[in-house]
CSV table of C-alpha atoms and ligand atoms in Angstrom, one decimal:
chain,number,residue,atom,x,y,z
Z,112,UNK,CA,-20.4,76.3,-71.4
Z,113,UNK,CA,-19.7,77.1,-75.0
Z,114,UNK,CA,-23.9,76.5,-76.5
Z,115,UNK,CA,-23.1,77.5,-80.1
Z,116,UNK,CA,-25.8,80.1,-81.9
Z,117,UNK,CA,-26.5,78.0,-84.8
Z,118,UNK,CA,-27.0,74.2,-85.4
Z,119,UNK,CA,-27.1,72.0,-89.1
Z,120,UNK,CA,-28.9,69.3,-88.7
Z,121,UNK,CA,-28.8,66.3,-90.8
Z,122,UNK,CA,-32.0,64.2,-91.4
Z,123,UNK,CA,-31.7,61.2,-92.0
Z,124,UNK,CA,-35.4,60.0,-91.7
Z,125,UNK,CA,-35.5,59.1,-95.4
Z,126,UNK,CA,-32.3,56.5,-94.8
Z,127,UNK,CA,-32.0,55.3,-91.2
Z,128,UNK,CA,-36.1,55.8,-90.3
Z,129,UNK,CA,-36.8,54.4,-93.6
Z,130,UNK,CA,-34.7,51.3,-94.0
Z,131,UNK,CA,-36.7,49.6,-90.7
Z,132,UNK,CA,-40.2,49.0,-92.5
Z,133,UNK,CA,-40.8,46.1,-92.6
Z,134,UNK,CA,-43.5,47.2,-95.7
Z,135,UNK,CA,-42.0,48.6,-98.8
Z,136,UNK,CA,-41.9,52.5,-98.9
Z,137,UNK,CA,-42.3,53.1,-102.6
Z,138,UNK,CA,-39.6,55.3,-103.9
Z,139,UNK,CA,-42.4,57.9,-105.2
Z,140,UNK,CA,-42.9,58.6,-101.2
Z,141,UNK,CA,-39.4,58.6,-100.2
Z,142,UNK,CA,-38.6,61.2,-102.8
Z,143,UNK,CA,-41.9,63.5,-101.7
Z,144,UNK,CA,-40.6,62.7,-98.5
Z,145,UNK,CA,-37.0,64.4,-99.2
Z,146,UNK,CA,-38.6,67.2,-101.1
Z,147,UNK,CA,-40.7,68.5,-98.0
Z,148,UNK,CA,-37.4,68.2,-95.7
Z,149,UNK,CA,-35.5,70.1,-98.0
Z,150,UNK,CA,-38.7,72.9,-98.1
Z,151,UNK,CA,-39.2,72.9,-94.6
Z,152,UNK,CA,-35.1,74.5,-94.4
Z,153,UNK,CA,-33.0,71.1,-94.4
Z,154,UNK,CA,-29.9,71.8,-95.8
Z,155,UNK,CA,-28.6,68.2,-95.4
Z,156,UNK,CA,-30.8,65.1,-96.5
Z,157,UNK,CA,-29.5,61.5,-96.0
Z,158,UNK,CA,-31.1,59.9,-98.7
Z,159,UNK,CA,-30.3,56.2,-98.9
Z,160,UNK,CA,-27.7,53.4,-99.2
Z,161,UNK,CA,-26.0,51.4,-101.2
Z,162,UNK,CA,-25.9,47.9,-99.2
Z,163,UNK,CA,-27.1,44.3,-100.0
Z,164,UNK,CA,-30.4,44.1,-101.2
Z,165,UNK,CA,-30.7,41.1,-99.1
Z,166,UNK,CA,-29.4,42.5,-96.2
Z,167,UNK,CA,-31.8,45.7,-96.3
Z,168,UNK,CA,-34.5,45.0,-99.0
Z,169,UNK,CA,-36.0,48.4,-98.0
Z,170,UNK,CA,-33.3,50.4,-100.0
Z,171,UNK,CA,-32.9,48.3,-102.9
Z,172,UNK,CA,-35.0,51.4,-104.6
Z,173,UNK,CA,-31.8,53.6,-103.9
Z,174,UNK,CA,-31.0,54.3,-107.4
Z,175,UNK,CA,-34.6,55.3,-108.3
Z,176,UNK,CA,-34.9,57.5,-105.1
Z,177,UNK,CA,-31.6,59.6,-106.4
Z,178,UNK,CA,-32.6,60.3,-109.6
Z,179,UNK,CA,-36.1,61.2,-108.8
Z,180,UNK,CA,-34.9,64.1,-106.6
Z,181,UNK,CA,-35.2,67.7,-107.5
Z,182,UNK,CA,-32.4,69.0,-106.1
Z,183,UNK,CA,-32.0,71.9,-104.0
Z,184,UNK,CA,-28.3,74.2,-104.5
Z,185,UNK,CA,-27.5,74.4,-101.5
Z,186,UNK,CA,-28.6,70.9,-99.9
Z,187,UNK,CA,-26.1,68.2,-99.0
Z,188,UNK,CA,-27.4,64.9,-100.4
Z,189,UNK,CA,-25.7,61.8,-98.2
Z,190,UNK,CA,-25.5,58.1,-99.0
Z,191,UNK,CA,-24.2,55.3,-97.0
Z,192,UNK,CA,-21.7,52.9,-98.7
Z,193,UNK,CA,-19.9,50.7,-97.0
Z,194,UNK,CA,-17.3,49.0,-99.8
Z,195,UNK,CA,-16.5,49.9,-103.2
Z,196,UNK,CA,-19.2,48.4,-105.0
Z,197,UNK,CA,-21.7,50.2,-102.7
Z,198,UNK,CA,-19.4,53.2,-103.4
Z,199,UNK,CA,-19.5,52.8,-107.7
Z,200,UNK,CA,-23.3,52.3,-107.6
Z,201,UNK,CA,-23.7,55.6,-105.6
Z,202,UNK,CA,-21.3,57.5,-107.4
Z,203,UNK,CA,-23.3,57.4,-110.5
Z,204,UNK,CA,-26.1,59.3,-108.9
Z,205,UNK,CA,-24.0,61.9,-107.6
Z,206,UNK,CA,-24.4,62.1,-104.3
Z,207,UNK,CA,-22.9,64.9,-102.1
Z,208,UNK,CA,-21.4,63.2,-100.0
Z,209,UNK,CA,-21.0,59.7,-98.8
Z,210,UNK,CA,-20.9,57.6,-95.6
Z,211,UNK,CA,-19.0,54.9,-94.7
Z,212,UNK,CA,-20.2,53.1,-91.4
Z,213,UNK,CA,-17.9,51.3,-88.7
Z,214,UNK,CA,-18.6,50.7,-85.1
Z,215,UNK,CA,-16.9,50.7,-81.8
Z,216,UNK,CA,-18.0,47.4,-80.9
Z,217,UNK,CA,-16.5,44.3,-82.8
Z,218,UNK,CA,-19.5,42.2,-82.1
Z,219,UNK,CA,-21.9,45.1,-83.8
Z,220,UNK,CA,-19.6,45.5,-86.8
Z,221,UNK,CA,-19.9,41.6,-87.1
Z,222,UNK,CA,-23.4,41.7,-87.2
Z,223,UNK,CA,-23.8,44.9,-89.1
Z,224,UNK,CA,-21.3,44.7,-92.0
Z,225,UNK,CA,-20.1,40.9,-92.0
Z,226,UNK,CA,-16.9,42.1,-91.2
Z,227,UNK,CA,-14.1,43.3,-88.4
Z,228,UNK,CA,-13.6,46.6,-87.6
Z,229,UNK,CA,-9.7,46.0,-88.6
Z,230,UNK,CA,-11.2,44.9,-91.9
Z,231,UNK,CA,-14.1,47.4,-92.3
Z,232,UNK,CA,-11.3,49.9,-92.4
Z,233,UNK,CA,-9.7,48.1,-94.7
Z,234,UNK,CA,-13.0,48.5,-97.2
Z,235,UNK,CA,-13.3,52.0,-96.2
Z,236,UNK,CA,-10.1,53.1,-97.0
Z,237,UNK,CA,-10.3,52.5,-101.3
Z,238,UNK,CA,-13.7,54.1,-100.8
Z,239,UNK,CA,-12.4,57.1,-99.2
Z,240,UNK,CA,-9.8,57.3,-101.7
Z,241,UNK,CA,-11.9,56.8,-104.3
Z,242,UNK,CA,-14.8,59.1,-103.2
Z,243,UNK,CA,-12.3,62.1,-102.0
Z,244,UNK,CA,-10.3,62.0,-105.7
Z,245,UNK,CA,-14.3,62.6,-107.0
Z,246,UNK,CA,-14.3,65.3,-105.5
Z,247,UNK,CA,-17.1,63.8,-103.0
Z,248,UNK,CA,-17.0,64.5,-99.1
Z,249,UNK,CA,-16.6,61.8,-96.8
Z,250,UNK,CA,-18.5,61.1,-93.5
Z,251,UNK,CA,-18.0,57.9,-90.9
Z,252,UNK,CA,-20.8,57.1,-89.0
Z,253,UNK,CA,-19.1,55.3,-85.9
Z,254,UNK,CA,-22.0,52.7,-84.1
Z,255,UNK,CA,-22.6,51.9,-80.8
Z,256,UNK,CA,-19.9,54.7,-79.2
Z,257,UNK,CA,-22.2,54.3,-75.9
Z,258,UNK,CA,-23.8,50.5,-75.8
Z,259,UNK,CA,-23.9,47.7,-77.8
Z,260,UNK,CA,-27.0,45.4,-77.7
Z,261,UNK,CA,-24.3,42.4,-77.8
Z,262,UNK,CA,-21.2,44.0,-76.0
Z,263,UNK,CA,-22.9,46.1,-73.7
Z,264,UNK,CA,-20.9,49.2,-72.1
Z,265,UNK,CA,-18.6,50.6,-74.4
Z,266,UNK,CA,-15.7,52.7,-73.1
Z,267,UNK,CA,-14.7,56.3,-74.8
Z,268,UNK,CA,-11.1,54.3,-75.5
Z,269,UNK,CA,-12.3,52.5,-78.1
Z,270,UNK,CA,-14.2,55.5,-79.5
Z,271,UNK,CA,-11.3,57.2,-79.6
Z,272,UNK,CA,-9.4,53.6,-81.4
Z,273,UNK,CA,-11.9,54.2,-84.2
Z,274,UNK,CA,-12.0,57.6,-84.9
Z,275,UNK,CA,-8.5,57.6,-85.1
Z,276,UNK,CA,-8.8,54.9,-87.6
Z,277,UNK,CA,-11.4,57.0,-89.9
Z,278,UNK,CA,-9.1,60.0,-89.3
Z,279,UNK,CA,-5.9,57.8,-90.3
Z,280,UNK,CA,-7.7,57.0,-93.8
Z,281,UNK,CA,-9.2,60.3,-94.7
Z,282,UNK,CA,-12.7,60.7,-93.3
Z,283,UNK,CA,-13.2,63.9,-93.0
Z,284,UNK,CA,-15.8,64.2,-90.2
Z,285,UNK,CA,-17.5,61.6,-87.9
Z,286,UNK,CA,-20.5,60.9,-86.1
Z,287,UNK,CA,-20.7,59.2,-82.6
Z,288,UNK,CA,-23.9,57.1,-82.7
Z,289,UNK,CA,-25.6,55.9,-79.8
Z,290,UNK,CA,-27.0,53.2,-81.9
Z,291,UNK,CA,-29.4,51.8,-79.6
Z,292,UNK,CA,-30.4,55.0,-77.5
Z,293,UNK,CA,-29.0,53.7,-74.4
Z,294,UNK,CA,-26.5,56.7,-73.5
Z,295,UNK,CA,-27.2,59.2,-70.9
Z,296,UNK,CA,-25.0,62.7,-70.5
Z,297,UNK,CA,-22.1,62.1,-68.8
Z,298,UNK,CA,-21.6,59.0,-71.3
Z,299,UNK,CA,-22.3,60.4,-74.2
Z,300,UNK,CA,-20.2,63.3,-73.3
Z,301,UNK,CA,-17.4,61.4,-72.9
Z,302,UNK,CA,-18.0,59.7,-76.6
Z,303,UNK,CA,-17.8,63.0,-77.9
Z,304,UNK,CA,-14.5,63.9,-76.4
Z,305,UNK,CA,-13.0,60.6,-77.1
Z,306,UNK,CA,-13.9,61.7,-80.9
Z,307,UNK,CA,-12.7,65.1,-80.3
Z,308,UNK,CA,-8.9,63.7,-79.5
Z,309,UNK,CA,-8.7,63.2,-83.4
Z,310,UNK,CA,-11.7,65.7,-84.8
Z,311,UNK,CA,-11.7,69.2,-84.2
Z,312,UNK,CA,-15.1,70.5,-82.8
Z,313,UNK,CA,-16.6,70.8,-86.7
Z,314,UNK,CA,-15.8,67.7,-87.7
Z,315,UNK,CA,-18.3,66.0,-85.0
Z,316,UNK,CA,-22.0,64.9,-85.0
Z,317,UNK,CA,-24.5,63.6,-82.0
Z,318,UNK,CA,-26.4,60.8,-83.3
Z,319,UNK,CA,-28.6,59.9,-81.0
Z,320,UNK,CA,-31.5,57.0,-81.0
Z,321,UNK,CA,-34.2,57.5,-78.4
Z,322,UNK,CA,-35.1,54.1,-77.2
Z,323,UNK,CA,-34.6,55.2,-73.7
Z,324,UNK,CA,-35.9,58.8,-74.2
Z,325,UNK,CA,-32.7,59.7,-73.4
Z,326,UNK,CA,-32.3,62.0,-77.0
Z,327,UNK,CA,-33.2,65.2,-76.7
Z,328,UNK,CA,-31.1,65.1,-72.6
Z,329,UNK,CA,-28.2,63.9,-74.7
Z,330,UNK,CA,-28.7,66.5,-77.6
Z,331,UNK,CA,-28.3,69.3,-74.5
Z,332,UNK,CA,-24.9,67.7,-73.2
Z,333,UNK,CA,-23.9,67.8,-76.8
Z,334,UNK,CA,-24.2,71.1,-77.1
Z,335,UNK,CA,-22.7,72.2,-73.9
Z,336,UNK,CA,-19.2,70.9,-75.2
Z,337,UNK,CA,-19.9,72.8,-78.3
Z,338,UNK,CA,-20.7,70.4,-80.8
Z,339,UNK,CA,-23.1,72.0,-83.4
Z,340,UNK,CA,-23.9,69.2,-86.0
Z,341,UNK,CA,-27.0,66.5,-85.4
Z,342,UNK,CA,-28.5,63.6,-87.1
Z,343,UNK,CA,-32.1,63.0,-86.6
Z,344,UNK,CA,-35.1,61.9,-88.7
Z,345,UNK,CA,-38.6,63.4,-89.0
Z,346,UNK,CA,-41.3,61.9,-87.2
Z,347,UNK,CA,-39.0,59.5,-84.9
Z,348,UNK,CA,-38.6,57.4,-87.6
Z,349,UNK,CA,-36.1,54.2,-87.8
Z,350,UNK,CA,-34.5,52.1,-85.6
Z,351,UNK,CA,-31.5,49.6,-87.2
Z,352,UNK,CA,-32.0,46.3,-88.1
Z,353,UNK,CA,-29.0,44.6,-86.6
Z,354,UNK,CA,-29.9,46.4,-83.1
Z,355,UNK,CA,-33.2,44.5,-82.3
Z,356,UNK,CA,-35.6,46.7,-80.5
Z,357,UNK,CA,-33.5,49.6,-80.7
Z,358,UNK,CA,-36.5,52.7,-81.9
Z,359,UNK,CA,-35.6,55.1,-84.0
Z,360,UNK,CA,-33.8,58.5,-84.1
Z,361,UNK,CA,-34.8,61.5,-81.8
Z,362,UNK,CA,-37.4,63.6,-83.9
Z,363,UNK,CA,-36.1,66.5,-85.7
Z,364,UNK,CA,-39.4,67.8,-84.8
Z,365,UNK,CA,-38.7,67.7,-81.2
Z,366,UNK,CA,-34.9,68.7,-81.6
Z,367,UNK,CA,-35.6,72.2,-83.5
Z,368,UNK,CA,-38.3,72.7,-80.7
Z,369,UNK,CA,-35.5,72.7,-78.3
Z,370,UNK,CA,-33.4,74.6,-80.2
Z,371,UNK,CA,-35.6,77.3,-81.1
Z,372,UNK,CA,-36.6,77.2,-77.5
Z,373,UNK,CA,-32.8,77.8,-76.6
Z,374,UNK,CA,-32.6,80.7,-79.3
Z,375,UNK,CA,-30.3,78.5,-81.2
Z,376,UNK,CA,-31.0,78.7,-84.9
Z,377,UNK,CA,-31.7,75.8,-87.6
Z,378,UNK,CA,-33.0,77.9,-90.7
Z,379,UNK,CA,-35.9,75.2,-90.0
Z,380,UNK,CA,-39.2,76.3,-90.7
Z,381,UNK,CA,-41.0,73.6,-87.2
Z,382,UNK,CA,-44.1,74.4,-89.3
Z,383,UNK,CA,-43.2,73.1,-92.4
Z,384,UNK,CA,-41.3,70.2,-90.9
Z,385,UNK,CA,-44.6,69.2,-88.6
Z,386,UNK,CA,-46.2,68.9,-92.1
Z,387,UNK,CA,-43.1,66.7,-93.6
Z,388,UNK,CA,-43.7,64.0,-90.4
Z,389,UNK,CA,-47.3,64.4,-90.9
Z,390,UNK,CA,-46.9,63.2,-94.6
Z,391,UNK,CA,-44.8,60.7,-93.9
Z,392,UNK,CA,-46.6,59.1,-90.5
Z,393,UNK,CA,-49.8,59.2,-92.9
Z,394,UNK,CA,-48.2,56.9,-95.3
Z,395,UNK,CA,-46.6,54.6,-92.7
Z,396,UNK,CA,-50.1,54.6,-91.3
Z,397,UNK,CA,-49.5,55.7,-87.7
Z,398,UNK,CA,-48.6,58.8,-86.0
Z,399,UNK,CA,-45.7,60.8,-85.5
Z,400,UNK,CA,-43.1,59.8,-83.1
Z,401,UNK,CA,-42.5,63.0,-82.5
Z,402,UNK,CA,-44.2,64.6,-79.1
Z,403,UNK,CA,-43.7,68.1,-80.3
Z,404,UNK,CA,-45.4,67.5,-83.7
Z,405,UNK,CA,-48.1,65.2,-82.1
Z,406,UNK,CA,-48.6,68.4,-79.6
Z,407,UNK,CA,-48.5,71.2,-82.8
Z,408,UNK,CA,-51.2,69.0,-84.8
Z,409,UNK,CA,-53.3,68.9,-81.6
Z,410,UNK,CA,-53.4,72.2,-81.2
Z,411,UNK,CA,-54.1,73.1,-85.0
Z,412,UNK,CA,-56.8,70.7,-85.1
Z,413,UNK,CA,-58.0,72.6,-81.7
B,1356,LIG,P1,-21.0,40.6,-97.3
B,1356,LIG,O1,-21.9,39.4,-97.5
B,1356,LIG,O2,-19.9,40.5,-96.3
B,1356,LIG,O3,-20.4,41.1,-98.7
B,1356,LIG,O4,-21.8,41.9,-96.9
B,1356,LIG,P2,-19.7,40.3,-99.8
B,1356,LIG,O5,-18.7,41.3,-100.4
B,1356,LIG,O6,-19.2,39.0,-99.3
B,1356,LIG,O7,-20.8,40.1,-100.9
B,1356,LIG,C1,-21.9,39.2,-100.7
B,1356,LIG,C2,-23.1,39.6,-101.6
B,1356,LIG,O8,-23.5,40.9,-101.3
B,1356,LIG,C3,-22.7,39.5,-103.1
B,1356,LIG,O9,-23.9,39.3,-103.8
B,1356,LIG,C4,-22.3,41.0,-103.4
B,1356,LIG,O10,-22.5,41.3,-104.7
B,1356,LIG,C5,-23.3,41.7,-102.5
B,1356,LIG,P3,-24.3,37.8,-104.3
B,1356,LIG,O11,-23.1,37.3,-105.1
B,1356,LIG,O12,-24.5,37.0,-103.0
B,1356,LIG,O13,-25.5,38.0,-105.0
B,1356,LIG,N1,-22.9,43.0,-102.1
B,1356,LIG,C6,-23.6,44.2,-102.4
B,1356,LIG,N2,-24.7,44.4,-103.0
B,1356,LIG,C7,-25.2,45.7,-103.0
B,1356,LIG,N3,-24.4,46.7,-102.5
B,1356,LIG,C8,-23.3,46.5,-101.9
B,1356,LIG,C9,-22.8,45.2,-101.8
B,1356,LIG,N4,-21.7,44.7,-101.3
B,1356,LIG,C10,-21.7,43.4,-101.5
B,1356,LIG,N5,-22.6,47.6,-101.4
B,1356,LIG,C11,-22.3,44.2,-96.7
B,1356,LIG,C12,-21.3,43.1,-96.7
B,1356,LIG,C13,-21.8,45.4,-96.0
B,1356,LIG,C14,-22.7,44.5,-98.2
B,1356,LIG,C15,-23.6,43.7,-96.0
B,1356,LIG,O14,-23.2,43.3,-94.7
B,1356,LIG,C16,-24.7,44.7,-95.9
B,1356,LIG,O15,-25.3,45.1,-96.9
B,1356,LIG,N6,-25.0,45.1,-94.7
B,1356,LIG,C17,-26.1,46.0,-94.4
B,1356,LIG,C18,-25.6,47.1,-93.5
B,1356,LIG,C19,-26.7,48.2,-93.3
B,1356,LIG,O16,-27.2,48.7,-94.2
B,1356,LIG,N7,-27.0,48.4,-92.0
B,1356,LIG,C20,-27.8,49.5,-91.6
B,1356,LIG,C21,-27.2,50.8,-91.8
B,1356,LIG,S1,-26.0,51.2,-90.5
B,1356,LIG,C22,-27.0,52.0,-89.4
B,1356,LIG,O17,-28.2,52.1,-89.5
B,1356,LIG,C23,-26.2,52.7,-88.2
B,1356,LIG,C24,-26.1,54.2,-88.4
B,1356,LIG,O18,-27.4,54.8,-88.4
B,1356,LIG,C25,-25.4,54.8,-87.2
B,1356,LIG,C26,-26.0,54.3,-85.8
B,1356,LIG,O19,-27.1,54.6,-85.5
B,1356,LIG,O20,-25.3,53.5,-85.2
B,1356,LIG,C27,-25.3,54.6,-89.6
B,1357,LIG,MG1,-28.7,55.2,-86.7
């Protein structure tokens, strides 16, 4: 087993969680909400997207959100963009680095982006160009590597189709999603290593939903193959809107516990971050989807 020391995590509460109220999140919130990530020790904050408006009304706000931030040297602000027009909005806020998003599953990428995955590659690849010549870094996000809620089972091969895909036009590292949190070890261990035929072991990130509480059991097989980069939000939040009933991402909360636990190190301050989920649940108006911050504050408030 090759456990690595040290683990980045990237949360992407503020995007993912945030994009699946069904209330609007004013943009005043979602900034706050970034700066006490980025205080609690995040060092990589996705922030928003640039997609329809009618698609995902909940991050029409995405220019406002940008240029509200206070930025942190030394934190890697993310957007997603999925064609150039989502990439020329974006690049006028400046982000750090941007996301284009394909899936494994023609069905999800139908539903998702309007489009094949032949032909999502097609958009992505003037958007990597575009975003790589701005001196911008690149990221794929590659859905439903695991399940799809249309497909069903999907195999590591066509994993492995995509990323060579994102790899063939220029993305420089990719994340295996298990979009609707229906992976278990083994599977999700052989996502990873599909990925791995065309990334090296740096270039690769666990994203994991949690709708069968499968996360934190999928974080661990993650890390055994050595993979040392995870998305998760604060608080649980999220879930997608084109993978109905899907929750949202494994708590950050309750992946630095384990971490910590492991003596692996995030730079997180868990304390900090508890506080972060407990803004943000208090504003959503429910509580944390997090166990381990639910089990902190009860102990505070003990
Ligand atoms: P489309 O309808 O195929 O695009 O949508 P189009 O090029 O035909 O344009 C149609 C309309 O959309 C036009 O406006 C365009 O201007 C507009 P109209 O003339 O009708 O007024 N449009 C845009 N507006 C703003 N920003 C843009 C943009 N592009 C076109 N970038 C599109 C294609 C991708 C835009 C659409 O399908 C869309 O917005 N989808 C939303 C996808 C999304 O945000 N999904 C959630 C994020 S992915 C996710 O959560 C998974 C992830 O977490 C990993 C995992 O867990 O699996 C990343
Ligand atoms: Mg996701």
């Amino acid at each position: 087993m090759n456990i690595p020391s040290r683990v980045q995590l990237i949360d992407v509460g503020p995007r993912d969680g945030l994009q699946n109220e069904k209330q609007p999140v004013p943009a005043a919130i979602k900034i706050e909400l970034v700066h006490r990530l980025q205080a609690a020790g995040l060092k990589e904050i996705e922030v928003t997207s640039y997609v329809s408006p009618k698609w995902v009304p909940q991050m029409a706000d995405n220019h406002e959100v940008m240029a509200g931030l206070s930025r942190h040297s030394g934190v890697r602000y993310s957007v997603l963009t999925p064609n150039l027009k989502g990439f020329e909005a974006a690049v006028l806020d400046k982000p750090d680095e941007i996301v284009v998003f394909g899936a494994a599953s023609e069905a999800f990428s139908q539903k998702n982006i309007n489009c094949s995955i032949a032909e999502s590659i097609e958009r992505f690849a003037p958007v990597v160009e575009a975003a790589r010549a701005a001196g911008i870094a690149v990221r794929g996000a590659m859905s439903c590597t695991v399940g799809c809620p249309y497909e069903g089972e999907i195999a590591p091969e066509r994993v492995a189709y995509l990323a060579g895909l994102m790899k063939g036009i220029g993305v420089q590292r990719v994340d295996v999603a298990d979009t609707i949190g229906v992976g278990t070890p083994r599977k999700v261990q052989a996502a990873l290593e599909a990925t791995l035929q065309h990334y090296g072991i740096d270039q690769v990130s666990g994203h994991f939903h949690d709708t069968y509480g499968q996360a934190l059991s999928n974080t661990l097989a993650a890390l055994e193959l050595g993979i040392w980069n995870f998305q998760s939000s604060v608080s649980g939040l999220g879930g997608c809107p084109y993978a109905k009933g899907a929750t949202g991402n494994v708590a950050t909360e309750d992946v630095v516990y384990l971490l910590h636990g492991m003596g692996i190190e995030t730079g997180i301050d868990l304390d900090a971050l508890v506080d972060a989920g407990a803004y943000i649940s208090e504003q959503l108006g429910r509580p944390s989807g997090s166990r381990v911050a639910r089990a902190l504050l009860a102990k505070r408030a003990g």
